[in-house]
Coordinates of C-alpha atoms in Angstrom, one line a residue:
Chain A
M1 CA -82.7 -35.7 -35.0
D2 CA -86.3 -37.0 -35.2
L3 CA -88.6 -34.6 -33.3
R4 CA -91.6 -36.8 -33.9
E5 CA -90.3 -39.1 -31.1
N6 CA -91.4 -36.5 -28.6
A7 CA -95.0 -36.8 -29.7
P8 CA -97.1 -39.5 -28.0
R9 CA -96.7 -42.7 -30.0
P10 CA -99.8 -44.1 -31.6
G11 CA -99.6 -47.5 -30.0
P12 CA -102.0 -50.2 -29.0
P13 CA -104.3 -49.1 -26.2
W14 CA -102.6 -51.2 -23.6
P15 CA -101.9 -50.2 -20.1
G16 CA -98.5 -48.5 -19.9
A17 CA -96.9 -51.2 -17.9
L18 CA -97.7 -53.9 -20.5
R19 CA -96.5 -51.7 -23.3
R20 CA -93.2 -51.0 -21.4
A21 CA -92.7 -54.7 -20.8
W22 CA -93.4 -55.4 -24.5
R23 CA -91.0 -52.8 -25.7
G24 CA -88.4 -53.8 -23.1
G25 CA -88.7 -57.4 -24.2
A26 CA -88.2 -56.3 -27.8
Y27 CA -85.2 -54.3 -26.8
V28 CA -83.5 -57.2 -25.0
V29 CA -84.3 -59.8 -27.6
S30 CA -83.1 -57.6 -30.5
G31 CA -79.9 -56.9 -28.5
A32 CA -79.2 -60.6 -28.3
L33 CA -80.0 -61.0 -31.9
I34 CA -77.6 -58.2 -33.0
G35 CA -74.9 -59.3 -30.6
I36 CA -74.2 -62.7 -32.1
P37 CA -73.4 -61.5 -35.7
L38 CA -71.6 -58.5 -34.1
L39 CA -69.2 -60.8 -32.2
V40 CA -68.6 -62.9 -35.3
A41 CA -67.9 -59.8 -37.4
L42 CA -65.6 -58.2 -34.8
A43 CA -63.7 -61.4 -34.1
G44 CA -63.4 -62.1 -37.8
G45 CA -62.3 -58.6 -38.7
L46 CA -59.8 -58.6 -35.9
A47 CA -58.4 -62.0 -37.0
V48 CA -58.1 -61.0 -40.6
G49 CA -56.7 -57.6 -39.7
L50 CA -54.0 -59.1 -37.4
A51 CA -53.1 -61.8 -39.9
A52 CA -52.9 -59.3 -42.8
S53 CA -51.0 -56.8 -40.7
L54 CA -48.0 -59.0 -41.2
V55 CA -48.1 -57.8 -44.8
V56 CA -48.9 -54.3 -43.9
V57 CA -52.3 -54.2 -45.7
G58 CA -54.0 -55.2 -42.5
L59 CA -53.2 -51.9 -40.7
P60 CA -55.8 -49.9 -42.6
L61 CA -58.2 -52.8 -42.0
L62 CA -57.6 -52.6 -38.3
G63 CA -58.0 -48.8 -38.5
L64 CA -61.3 -49.3 -40.2
L65 CA -62.3 -51.8 -37.4
A66 CA -61.7 -49.0 -34.9
L67 CA -64.5 -47.1 -36.6
A68 CA -66.9 -50.1 -36.2
G69 CA -68.4 -48.3 -33.2
V70 CA -69.8 -45.5 -35.4
P71 CA -72.5 -47.5 -37.2
V72 CA -73.0 -49.7 -34.2
G73 CA -73.5 -46.6 -32.0
A74 CA -75.9 -45.2 -34.5
L75 CA -78.0 -48.4 -34.5
E76 CA -77.9 -48.7 -30.7
R77 CA -79.0 -45.1 -30.3
R78 CA -81.9 -45.9 -32.5
R79 CA -82.7 -49.0 -30.5
T80 CA -82.8 -47.1 -27.2
R81 CA -85.9 -45.4 -28.5
L82 CA -87.7 -48.7 -27.7
V83 CA -87.2 -47.9 -24.0
H84 CA -86.7 -44.2 -23.8
A85 CA -89.2 -41.7 -25.1
D86 CA -86.7 -39.2 -26.2
P87 CA -84.1 -40.4 -28.7
A88 CA -80.4 -40.2 -27.8
P89 CA -78.9 -37.4 -30.0
T90 CA -75.7 -38.2 -31.9
P91 CA -72.5 -37.1 -30.2
H92 CA -70.8 -36.6 -33.6
R93 CA -70.3 -33.3 -35.3
T94 CA -70.8 -32.7 -39.0
P95 CA -67.5 -32.4 -40.9
D96 CA -66.6 -28.8 -42.0
A97 CA -65.5 -30.0 -45.4
P98 CA -67.0 -32.6 -47.7
G99 CA -65.2 -35.8 -48.5
L100 CA -64.2 -39.0 -46.8
T101 CA -60.9 -37.7 -45.5
A102 CA -62.5 -34.8 -43.6
W103 CA -65.0 -37.3 -42.2
L104 CA -62.3 -39.8 -41.1
R105 CA -60.2 -37.0 -39.6
L106 CA -63.0 -35.6 -37.6
R107 CA -64.2 -39.0 -36.3
G108 CA -60.7 -40.0 -35.3
R109 CA -60.4 -36.9 -33.2
E110 CA -63.7 -37.2 -31.5
Q111 CA -63.8 -38.8 -28.1
A112 CA -67.3 -40.1 -28.9
T113 CA -65.9 -42.4 -31.6
W114 CA -63.8 -44.2 -29.0
R115 CA -66.6 -44.4 -26.5
E116 CA -68.7 -46.0 -29.3
L117 CA -65.9 -48.5 -29.9
A118 CA -65.7 -49.3 -26.2
Y119 CA -69.4 -49.9 -26.2
T120 CA -69.2 -52.1 -29.3
V121 CA -66.6 -54.3 -27.7
L122 CA -68.6 -54.4 -24.4
M123 CA -71.7 -55.4 -26.3
A124 CA -70.0 -58.1 -28.3
V125 CA -68.4 -59.7 -25.3
V126 CA -70.6 -59.0 -22.3
L127 CA -73.9 -57.3 -23.1
W128 CA -75.4 -59.6 -25.6
P129 CA -74.9 -62.8 -23.6
L130 CA -76.5 -61.0 -20.7
D131 CA -79.4 -59.9 -23.0
L132 CA -79.7 -63.5 -24.1
A133 CA -79.7 -64.9 -20.6
V134 CA -82.3 -62.4 -19.4
A135 CA -84.4 -63.0 -22.4
A136 CA -84.2 -66.8 -21.8
C137 CA -85.2 -66.5 -18.1
T138 CA -87.9 -63.9 -18.3
L139 CA -89.4 -64.8 -21.7
G140 CA -88.1 -68.1 -23.0
L141 CA -88.9 -70.2 -19.9
P142 CA -92.4 -68.8 -19.2
L143 CA -93.3 -69.1 -22.8
L144 CA -92.1 -72.7 -23.1
L145 CA -94.2 -73.5 -20.0
A146 CA -97.2 -71.6 -21.4
L147 CA -96.9 -73.6 -24.6
A148 CA -97.0 -77.0 -22.8
P149 CA -100.4 -78.0 -24.2
A150 CA -99.2 -77.5 -27.7
H151 CA -96.0 -79.3 -26.9
L152 CA -97.9 -82.2 -25.6
A153 CA -100.2 -82.3 -28.6
L154 CA -97.2 -82.3 -31.0
A155 CA -95.6 -85.1 -29.0
G156 CA -98.7 -87.3 -29.7
G157 CA -101.0 -86.4 -26.9
P158 CA -101.4 -87.9 -23.4
G159 CA -100.0 -91.3 -22.9
G160 CA -97.2 -90.9 -25.3
G161 CA -94.5 -90.8 -22.6
G162 CA -95.1 -87.1 -21.8
V163 CA -93.0 -84.1 -22.5
R164 CA -90.7 -81.9 -20.3
P165 CA -91.3 -78.3 -21.3
A166 CA -88.2 -76.4 -20.5
K167 CA -86.8 -79.5 -18.9
V168 CA -88.6 -78.6 -15.7
W169 CA -91.0 -81.3 -15.0
L170 CA -92.8 -84.1 -16.8
V171 CA -96.2 -83.4 -18.3
D172 CA -98.3 -86.2 -19.5
T173 CA -102.0 -85.3 -19.1
W174 CA -104.1 -82.4 -20.4
P175 CA -104.8 -81.0 -16.9
Q176 CA -101.0 -81.2 -16.2
A177 CA -100.4 -79.4 -19.5
C178 CA -103.0 -76.8 -18.7
G179 CA -101.7 -76.3 -15.2
T180 CA -98.2 -75.8 -16.6
A181 CA -99.4 -73.3 -19.1
V182 CA -101.1 -71.3 -16.3
V183 CA -97.8 -71.4 -14.3
G184 CA -96.0 -70.2 -17.4
L185 CA -98.4 -67.2 -18.0
V186 CA -98.2 -66.2 -14.3
L187 CA -94.4 -66.4 -14.5
L188 CA -94.4 -64.3 -17.7
A189 CA -96.5 -61.6 -16.0
A190 CA -94.4 -61.8 -12.8
L191 CA -91.1 -61.6 -14.7
A192 CA -92.3 -58.7 -16.9
Y193 CA -91.2 -56.3 -14.1
P194 CA -87.6 -57.4 -13.8
L195 CA -87.4 -57.6 -17.6
T196 CA -88.5 -54.0 -17.9
A197 CA -86.1 -52.9 -15.2
Y198 CA -83.2 -54.7 -16.9
A199 CA -84.1 -53.2 -20.3
A200 CA -84.1 -49.7 -18.8
A201 CA -80.8 -50.3 -17.1
R202 CA -79.3 -51.7 -20.3
A203 CA -80.5 -48.7 -22.3
A204 CA -79.1 -46.4 -19.6
V205 CA -75.7 -48.0 -20.2
A206 CA -76.0 -47.5 -23.9
R207 CA -77.0 -43.9 -23.5
R208 CA -74.3 -43.2 -21.1
L209 CA -71.7 -44.3 -23.6
L210 CA -73.3 -43.3 -26.8
A211 CA -75.1 -40.0 -26.1
P212 CA -73.1 -36.7 -26.3
R213 CA -71.4 -35.5 -23.1
E214 CA -72.4 -32.0 -21.9
A215 CA -69.1 -30.5 -23.2
E216 CA -69.9 -32.0 -26.6
T217 CA -73.4 -30.5 -26.6
E218 CA -71.9 -27.2 -25.7
A219 CA -69.3 -27.4 -28.4
R220 CA -72.0 -28.2 -31.0
L221 CA -74.0 -25.3 -29.8
A222 CA -71.0 -23.0 -30.0
E223 CA -70.4 -24.3 -33.5
V224 CA -74.0 -23.7 -34.6
T225 CA -73.8 -20.2 -33.2
R226 CA -70.6 -19.5 -35.0
S227 CA -71.9 -20.8 -38.3
R228 CA -75.0 -18.7 -37.9
A229 CA -72.8 -15.6 -37.4
R230 CA -70.8 -16.6 -40.5
L231 CA -74.0 -16.9 -42.5
V232 CA -75.1 -13.4 -41.5
A233 CA -71.6 -12.0 -42.3
A234 CA -71.8 -13.7 -45.7
F235 CA -75.2 -12.2 -46.3
E236 CA -73.9 -8.8 -45.4
A237 CA -70.9 -9.2 -47.7
E238 CA -73.2 -10.1 -50.5
R239 CA -75.3 -7.0 -49.9
R240 CA -72.1 -4.9 -50.2
R241 CA -71.0 -6.7 -53.4
V242 CA -74.4 -6.2 -55.1
E243 CA -74.5 -2.6 -54.0
R244 CA -71.0 -1.9 -55.3
D245 CA -71.6 -3.8 -58.6
L246 CA -74.7 -1.6 -59.2
H247 CA -72.9 1.5 -58.3
D248 CA -69.8 0.9 -60.4
G249 CA -71.7 -0.7 -63.3
A250 CA -75.3 0.2 -64.2
Q251 CA -75.4 3.5 -62.3
Q252 CA -72.2 5.0 -64.0
R253 CA -73.4 3.8 -67.4
L254 CA -76.8 5.5 -66.9
V255 CA -75.2 8.7 -65.9
A256 CA -72.9 8.5 -69.0
L257 CA -76.0 7.8 -71.2
S258 CA -77.8 10.8 -69.8
M259 CA -74.8 12.9 -70.4
A260 CA -74.5 11.7 -74.0
L261 CA -78.2 12.4 -74.5
G262 CA -77.7 15.9 -73.0
L263 CA -74.9 16.6 -75.4
A264 CA -76.9 15.3 -78.3
R265 CA -79.7 17.6 -77.3
L266 CA -77.3 20.5 -77.5
D267 CA -76.2 19.4 -81.0
A268 CA -79.8 19.0 -82.2
G269 CA -80.6 22.5 -81.1
P270 CA -84.0 23.6 -79.6
G271 CA -87.3 22.7 -81.2
G272 CA -88.0 20.0 -83.8
P273 CA -89.0 16.4 -83.5
L274 CA -85.4 15.2 -82.8
A275 CA -84.9 17.4 -79.8
E276 CA -88.3 16.2 -78.5
R277 CA -87.3 12.5 -78.9
L278 CA -84.0 13.2 -77.2
A279 CA -85.6 15.0 -74.3
T280 CA -88.0 12.0 -73.8
A281 CA -85.1 9.5 -74.0
Q282 CA -83.1 11.6 -71.4
A283 CA -86.1 11.8 -69.1
E284 CA -86.4 8.0 -69.3
A285 CA -82.7 7.6 -68.5
D286 CA -83.0 10.0 -65.5
A287 CA -86.1 8.1 -64.2
A288 CA -84.2 4.9 -64.4
L289 CA -81.3 6.5 -62.6
G290 CA -83.6 7.7 -59.9
E291 CA -85.2 4.3 -59.4
L292 CA -81.8 2.6 -59.3
R293 CA -80.6 5.1 -56.7
E294 CA -83.5 4.3 -54.4
L295 CA -82.9 0.5 -55.0
I296 CA -79.2 0.8 -54.0
H297 CA -80.1 2.9 -51.0
G298 CA -82.5 0.2 -49.9
I299 CA -79.8 -2.5 -50.2
R300 CA -77.3 -0.7 -48.2
P301 CA -77.2 3.1 -47.7
Q302 CA -73.8 4.7 -48.1
V303 CA -74.5 7.1 -45.3
L304 CA -74.4 4.2 -42.9
A305 CA -70.9 3.2 -43.9
D306 CA -69.6 6.8 -44.1
Y307 CA -71.3 8.5 -41.1
G308 CA -72.6 5.7 -39.0
L309 CA -75.8 4.7 -37.3
A310 CA -76.9 8.1 -36.0
A311 CA -76.8 9.8 -39.4
A312 CA -78.4 6.7 -41.0
V313 CA -81.2 6.8 -38.5
E314 CA -81.8 10.4 -39.3
D315 CA -81.8 9.5 -43.0
A316 CA -84.4 6.8 -42.4
A317 CA -86.5 9.3 -40.4
D318 CA -86.3 11.8 -43.4
R319 CA -87.7 9.2 -45.6
S320 CA -90.5 8.1 -43.4
P321 CA -94.0 9.3 -44.4
V322 CA -94.9 9.7 -40.8
P323 CA -93.0 12.6 -39.1
V324 CA -90.2 11.1 -36.9
D325 CA -88.3 12.9 -34.1
T326 CA -84.8 11.6 -33.8
D327 CA -82.5 11.8 -30.9
A328 CA -79.4 9.7 -31.6
E329 CA -76.0 10.4 -30.1
L330 CA -73.7 7.5 -30.8
P331 CA -70.1 6.6 -31.3
R332 CA -69.2 4.6 -34.4
L333 CA -70.0 1.0 -33.6
P334 CA -68.9 -2.3 -35.3
E335 CA -70.3 -2.6 -38.7
P336 CA -72.6 -5.6 -38.1
V337 CA -74.1 -3.8 -35.1
E338 CA -74.8 -0.6 -37.0
S339 CA -76.2 -2.5 -39.9
A340 CA -78.5 -4.7 -37.8
A341 CA -79.7 -1.8 -35.8
Y342 CA -80.2 0.3 -38.9
F343 CA -82.4 -2.3 -40.6
A344 CA -84.3 -2.8 -37.4
V345 CA -85.1 0.9 -37.2
R346 CA -86.1 1.0 -40.8
E347 CA -88.4 -2.0 -40.5
A348 CA -89.9 -0.5 -37.3
L349 CA -90.5 2.8 -39.1
A350 CA -92.0 1.0 -42.0
N351 CA -94.4 -0.8 -39.6
V352 CA -95.3 2.5 -38.0
A353 CA -96.2 3.9 -41.4
R354 CA -98.0 0.8 -42.6
H355 CA -100.0 -0.5 -39.6
S356 CA -100.0 1.9 -36.6
G357 CA -102.1 4.8 -37.8
A358 CA -99.7 7.0 -35.9
T359 CA -99.3 10.7 -36.5
R360 CA -95.9 10.9 -35.0
A361 CA -93.0 8.5 -34.2
A362 CA -89.7 8.9 -32.3
V363 CA -86.4 7.2 -32.4
H364 CA -84.1 7.4 -29.4
A365 CA -80.6 5.8 -29.6
R366 CA -77.8 5.8 -27.1
Y367 CA -74.7 3.8 -26.3
A368 CA -74.2 3.2 -22.6
D369 CA -72.8 0.4 -20.3
G370 CA -71.4 -1.6 -23.2
A371 CA -74.6 -1.8 -25.1
L372 CA -76.4 0.0 -27.9
R373 CA -80.0 0.8 -27.0
V374 CA -82.5 2.0 -29.6
R375 CA -86.1 2.7 -28.9
V376 CA -88.7 3.3 -31.7
S377 CA -92.0 4.5 -30.4
D378 CA -95.2 5.9 -31.9
D379 CA -98.5 7.3 -30.9
G380 CA -100.5 4.8 -32.9
R381 CA -103.2 2.3 -32.1
G382 CA -100.9 -0.5 -30.8
G383 CA -101.8 -4.2 -31.0
A384 CA -98.6 -5.2 -32.9
D385 CA -97.9 -8.9 -32.4
P386 CA -94.3 -10.0 -32.9
A387 CA -95.5 -13.5 -33.3
R388 CA -97.6 -12.5 -36.4
G389 CA -95.3 -10.2 -38.3
T390 CA -92.5 -12.1 -39.9
G391 CA -90.7 -8.8 -40.2
L392 CA -90.3 -8.5 -36.4
T393 CA -89.3 -12.1 -36.1
G394 CA -86.7 -11.7 -38.7
L395 CA -85.4 -8.6 -36.8
A396 CA -85.2 -10.6 -33.6
D397 CA -83.3 -13.4 -35.4
R398 CA -80.9 -11.0 -36.9
L399 CA -80.3 -9.3 -33.5
A400 CA -79.9 -12.7 -31.8
V401 CA -76.8 -13.4 -33.9
L402 CA -75.2 -10.4 -32.1
D403 CA -76.5 -11.5 -28.8
G404 CA -78.9 -8.7 -29.1
T405 CA -82.6 -8.6 -27.9
L406 CA -85.7 -7.1 -29.2
T407 CA -88.7 -6.1 -27.0
V408 CA -92.0 -5.0 -28.3
T409 CA -94.7 -3.5 -26.1
S410 CA -97.8 -2.8 -28.0
P411 CA -101.0 -2.9 -25.9
P412 CA -104.3 -2.5 -27.9
G413 CA -105.0 1.2 -28.2
G414 CA -101.3 1.9 -28.1
P415 CA -98.7 3.3 -27.9
T416 CA -96.2 0.9 -29.5
A417 CA -92.6 0.9 -28.4
L418 CA -89.9 -1.3 -29.9
T419 CA -86.7 -1.5 -28.0
L420 CA -83.5 -3.2 -29.2
E421 CA -80.4 -3.8 -27.3
I422 CA -77.1 -5.0 -28.6
P423 CA -74.0 -5.5 -26.5
C424 CA -71.0 -4.2 -28.3
R425 CA -67.9 -2.0 -28.0
P426 CA -67.4 1.3 -29.9
A427 CA -65.4 0.7 -33.1
P428 CA -61.8 1.9 -33.1
T429 CA -61.8 5.2 -35.0
A430 CA -59.8 4.9 -38.2
Chain B
M1 CA -75.1 32.4 -69.1
P2 CA -71.6 32.8 -70.6
S3 CA -68.8 32.8 -68.1
R4 CA -65.0 33.1 -68.4
P5 CA -63.2 29.8 -69.0
Y6 CA -62.0 28.1 -65.8
R7 CA -59.1 25.7 -65.3
V8 CA -60.4 22.5 -63.7
V9 CA -58.9 19.6 -61.8
L10 CA -61.3 16.7 -62.1
A11 CA -61.4 13.6 -59.9
E12 CA -63.6 10.7 -60.9
D13 CA -62.8 7.0 -60.8
S14 CA -65.1 6.0 -63.6
V15 CA -63.2 6.4 -66.9
L16 CA -66.5 6.7 -68.7
L17 CA -67.7 9.6 -66.6
R18 CA -64.3 11.2 -66.5
E19 CA -64.1 11.4 -70.3
G20 CA -67.8 12.5 -70.5
L21 CA -67.2 15.4 -68.0
I22 CA -64.0 16.5 -69.8
G23 CA -66.1 16.6 -73.0
V24 CA -69.0 18.5 -71.4
L25 CA -66.8 21.1 -69.7
G26 CA -64.6 21.4 -72.8
R27 CA -67.6 22.1 -74.9
F28 CA -68.2 25.3 -72.8
G29 CA -64.6 26.4 -73.1
H30 CA -63.4 25.2 -69.7
E31 CA -60.1 23.4 -69.5
V32 CA -59.6 20.2 -67.5
V33 CA -55.9 20.6 -66.6
A34 CA -55.8 17.2 -64.8
A35 CA -58.2 14.3 -64.6
V36 CA -57.4 11.8 -61.8
G37 CA -59.0 8.6 -60.4
D38 CA -58.4 8.8 -56.7
A39 CA -58.2 11.2 -53.7
D40 CA -54.4 11.1 -53.3
A41 CA -53.9 12.0 -56.9
L42 CA -56.5 14.7 -56.6
R43 CA -54.5 16.4 -53.7
E44 CA -51.3 16.1 -55.7
A45 CA -52.9 17.5 -58.9
V46 CA -54.3 20.5 -57.0
T47 CA -50.9 21.3 -55.6
A48 CA -49.3 20.9 -59.0
H49 CA -51.8 22.8 -61.1
A50 CA -53.3 25.3 -58.8
P51 CA -56.7 25.2 -60.6
D52 CA -59.5 27.7 -60.5
V53 CA -62.0 25.0 -59.4
V54 CA -62.1 21.3 -58.4
V55 CA -64.7 18.9 -59.5
T56 CA -64.7 15.6 -57.5
D57 CA -66.7 12.4 -57.1
V58 CA -67.5 11.5 -53.4
R59 CA -66.8 7.8 -53.6
M60 CA -63.4 6.8 -54.9
P61 CA -60.8 4.1 -54.4
P62 CA -59.4 2.6 -52.3
A63 CA -62.2 2.1 -49.8
F64 CA -65.0 3.5 -52.0
Q65 CA -66.5 5.4 -49.1
D66 CA -66.3 9.2 -49.0
E67 CA -62.7 9.7 -50.0
G68 CA -63.5 12.4 -52.5
L69 CA -65.5 14.4 -50.0
R70 CA -62.7 14.1 -47.4
A71 CA -60.1 15.2 -50.0
A72 CA -62.3 18.2 -50.9
L73 CA -62.6 19.2 -47.3
T74 CA -58.8 19.1 -46.7
L75 CA -58.3 21.1 -49.9
R76 CA -60.7 23.7 -48.5
T77 CA -58.9 24.0 -45.2
R78 CA -55.6 24.5 -47.0
R79 CA -57.2 27.0 -49.5
P80 CA -60.6 28.2 -48.1
D81 CA -61.4 30.1 -51.3
L82 CA -60.8 27.1 -53.6
P83 CA -64.1 26.4 -55.3
V84 CA -65.2 22.8 -55.0
L85 CA -68.0 21.1 -56.8
V86 CA -68.8 17.7 -55.3
L87 CA -70.7 15.1 -57.4
S88 CA -72.4 12.1 -55.9
Q89 CA -74.5 9.2 -57.0
Y90 CA -76.9 10.1 -54.2
V91 CA -77.2 13.1 -51.9
Q92 CA -77.0 13.1 -48.2
R93 CA -77.6 16.1 -46.1
S94 CA -74.8 15.1 -43.8
Y95 CA -72.3 15.5 -46.7
A96 CA -73.9 18.9 -47.7
A97 CA -73.6 20.0 -44.1
E98 CA -69.9 19.2 -43.9
L99 CA -69.2 21.0 -47.2
L100 CA -71.2 24.1 -46.3
D101 CA -69.3 24.3 -43.0
S102 CA -66.0 24.3 -44.9
G103 CA -64.6 27.8 -45.4
D104 CA -67.4 30.3 -45.4
G105 CA -69.7 28.1 -47.4
G106 CA -68.9 30.1 -50.6
G107 CA -67.6 28.4 -53.7
V108 CA -69.2 25.1 -52.7
G109 CA -71.4 22.9 -54.8
Y110 CA -73.0 19.6 -54.1
L111 CA -74.9 17.9 -56.9
L112 CA -76.3 14.6 -57.9
K113 CA -74.5 13.1 -60.8
D114 CA -77.9 12.8 -62.6
R115 CA -77.7 16.6 -63.1
I116 CA -74.8 16.3 -65.4
G117 CA -77.2 15.2 -68.1
Q118 CA -78.9 18.6 -68.2
V119 CA -75.7 19.8 -69.7
E120 CA -76.4 23.6 -69.8
Q121 CA -77.8 23.8 -66.3
F122 CA -74.9 21.7 -65.0
V123 CA -72.3 23.9 -66.5
D124 CA -74.2 26.9 -65.3
A125 CA -74.1 25.5 -61.7
F126 CA -70.4 24.7 -62.2
A127 CA -69.7 28.3 -63.2
R128 CA -71.6 29.6 -60.2
V129 CA -69.5 27.5 -57.9
A130 CA -66.3 28.5 -59.7
A131 CA -67.4 32.2 -59.2
G132 CA -67.7 31.7 -55.4
G133 CA -71.4 30.9 -55.3
T134 CA -73.2 28.1 -53.4
V135 CA -75.1 25.4 -55.1
V136 CA -76.9 22.6 -53.4
D137 CA -78.9 19.9 -55.1
P138 CA -82.6 20.3 -55.0
E139 CA -82.7 16.7 -53.6
V140 CA -80.9 17.9 -50.5
V141 CA -83.3 20.8 -50.1
R142 CA -86.2 18.2 -50.4
Q143 CA -84.6 16.1 -47.7
L144 CA -84.2 19.2 -45.5
L145 CA -87.8 20.3 -46.2
R146 CA -89.1 16.9 -45.1
R147 CA -87.3 17.4 -41.8
R148 CA -88.3 20.8 -40.9
R149 CA -92.1 20.3 -41.3
D150 CA -93.6 22.7 -38.8
P151 CA -92.7 26.2 -39.8
L152 CA -92.4 25.1 -43.5
E153 CA -96.0 24.1 -43.5
R154 CA -96.7 27.8 -43.5
L155 CA -95.2 28.1 -46.9
T156 CA -97.3 27.8 -50.0
P157 CA -96.3 25.2 -52.6
R158 CA -95.1 28.0 -54.8
E159 CA -93.0 29.5 -52.0
R160 CA -91.4 26.1 -51.4
E161 CA -90.5 25.8 -55.1
V162 CA -88.9 29.3 -54.9
L163 CA -87.1 28.2 -51.7
A164 CA -85.6 25.1 -53.4
L165 CA -84.3 27.3 -56.2
V166 CA -82.9 29.8 -53.8
A167 CA -81.0 27.0 -52.2
E168 CA -79.6 26.0 -55.6
G169 CA -78.0 29.4 -55.7
R170 CA -80.2 30.8 -58.4
S171 CA -80.5 34.6 -58.9
N172 CA -83.9 36.2 -58.9
A173 CA -83.7 36.5 -62.7
A174 CA -82.9 32.8 -63.1
I175 CA -85.7 31.8 -60.7
A176 CA -88.1 34.0 -62.6
A177 CA -87.1 32.3 -65.9
E178 CA -87.4 28.8 -64.4
L179 CA -90.9 29.4 -63.0
V180 CA -92.0 31.6 -65.9
V181 CA -93.0 34.5 -63.7
T182 CA -91.7 38.1 -63.4
E183 CA -88.7 39.0 -61.3
A184 CA -90.8 41.2 -59.2
A185 CA -93.0 38.2 -58.3
V186 CA -90.0 36.2 -57.3
G187 CA -88.8 39.0 -55.1
K188 CA -92.2 39.1 -53.4
H189 CA -92.1 35.3 -52.8
I190 CA -88.6 35.5 -51.3
G191 CA -89.7 38.3 -49.1
N192 CA -92.6 36.2 -47.9
I193 CA -90.4 33.2 -47.3
L194 CA -87.8 35.1 -45.3
G195 CA -90.6 36.7 -43.3
K196 CA -92.3 33.4 -42.5
L197 CA -89.1 31.8 -41.5
D198 CA -88.0 34.8 -39.5
L199 CA -84.8 35.3 -41.6
P200 CA -83.4 38.7 -42.1
P201 CA -83.6 40.1 -45.6
A202 CA -80.2 39.3 -47.1
E203 CA -78.2 41.1 -49.8
G204 CA -76.8 39.0 -52.6
T205 CA -77.6 35.5 -53.8
H206 CA -74.8 33.8 -52.0
R207 CA -75.7 35.1 -48.5
R208 CA -79.3 34.3 -49.1
V209 CA -78.5 30.7 -50.0
L210 CA -76.5 30.3 -46.9
A211 CA -79.1 31.8 -44.7
V212 CA -81.8 29.6 -46.0
L213 CA -79.6 26.4 -45.8
A214 CA -78.6 27.3 -42.3
Y215 CA -82.2 27.6 -41.3
L216 CA -83.1 24.3 -43.0
R217 CA -80.3 22.5 -41.2
G218 CA -81.7 23.6 -37.9

């Protein structure tokens, strides 16, 4: 979808009516020009397909012909932009799987494909002749009249037997020719209005058949929502995998290393350069272990999985450099909810520590009326702007996947309060 | 500190650490009578071998959550005097709380796996747990200290150090050795701490640990 279409077009500085007439004319004329080869191609394809179907090979050809509406529909949707400011969106969905088979199967199932085919047939049989007729009456005739002087000049000038522009009347003198030209121009201007009206009606027909129905739009929206939720779930699974890999791999090996060094120190006995080296090596291993532990905790704290959100919030409060009062009484909630809320609280507490200048913060969390509500407040200087901090926007996005909301009130001078709400049901206790 | 040899059931899913722990405990004369890799096997091994002490990892198969801790708690309900030393990759005061609430809080240990590397201190802590003492990782104490800021702010840095060591279940003599001060000085510090936190003077290391931890947990 091209969003640029919604911006004002940089066009010639003509009055709107003239521009509309010009674009409408272009729409009608191009319609007629497309229609002729379209009819030939359709009729040809149908004839070949029917003939070949006697020897079976024609059947796939006919099937392919049924999909002719897809490219025609795409072209026609583009063409309506000449008349409509906002482009008609595609009614088609994106196939779930790559490959031609998936594409064909999806298109075959979509109602939109068959509407496009109907439009294509309509265009090849009725619409383009109509376009041609309208173009001939509203543009062809006036233009021929307007060009009478040129016509006359080409025919050898006055006294050469005269010409009949558009077979209307005989023109044999310059004044006659000029008069005819004036009539032509007046007609052109007068017919611009019906031309514009026809183009608009014609485009409306195209949009009606080619743009997505409301149900299709809703289905697409539902699909997008689902795929976003899948994305978040995949992200969460990846976190878990990384955390488990680190825990089962590097962390265990570092503990084993520290243990081996500890035993080596026993063997080496106290004192001496070797004991000192071993002690240094062990201190390094222990420092690495400590850093790794913090890293793993940052990826996904085990307390969240084992004890749930209330304990994890207390843990986050423990780690905050600003003193935090916690008041969390919660049942176990579904894992995505607990996870999203936990990371929101952590981000909020990090913001408190980083920006607010607060001396105290509080986290209040309750589950009531089918929703989790968490409030993080501080006594800082306020002025937090959700639009500026990418952290807050990211939080809102993450909550939105769960139909949750994030509210921030932070008047200059404070205090700041961040409230999140996620509708959910308590998790069944295992 | 030499102690009598204990018979141990060990539960740890990482083969590397399991072998390492068998080696470390064996070196100090303790016998690992069964080494298993998951919580169900742990429960069976305890029934089969009736060990003096259980050493278990928190996170074990199949779900890799807190199976080891859960198993330790069931074992303690069945045999409240069974000493249990729980090892973990990270410490969480919620886990410590559940352990301390099991039985009378005696014969309970909760340590970071990192501590195994300090072999002598680790085996020392192991022996204290096996003898019915209470050992809590300094990291847990640190988390608890961060929480209870207000009254603890009245403690001097030295007193906080002593408090952490008390929570680890150390005796006055051990604390004195660790901080390189006299035992009398340690006694004075502890008196001050208990006074500032309005705790009654307690007899015996084990009771003292529990009193301090109970206070810290609020």
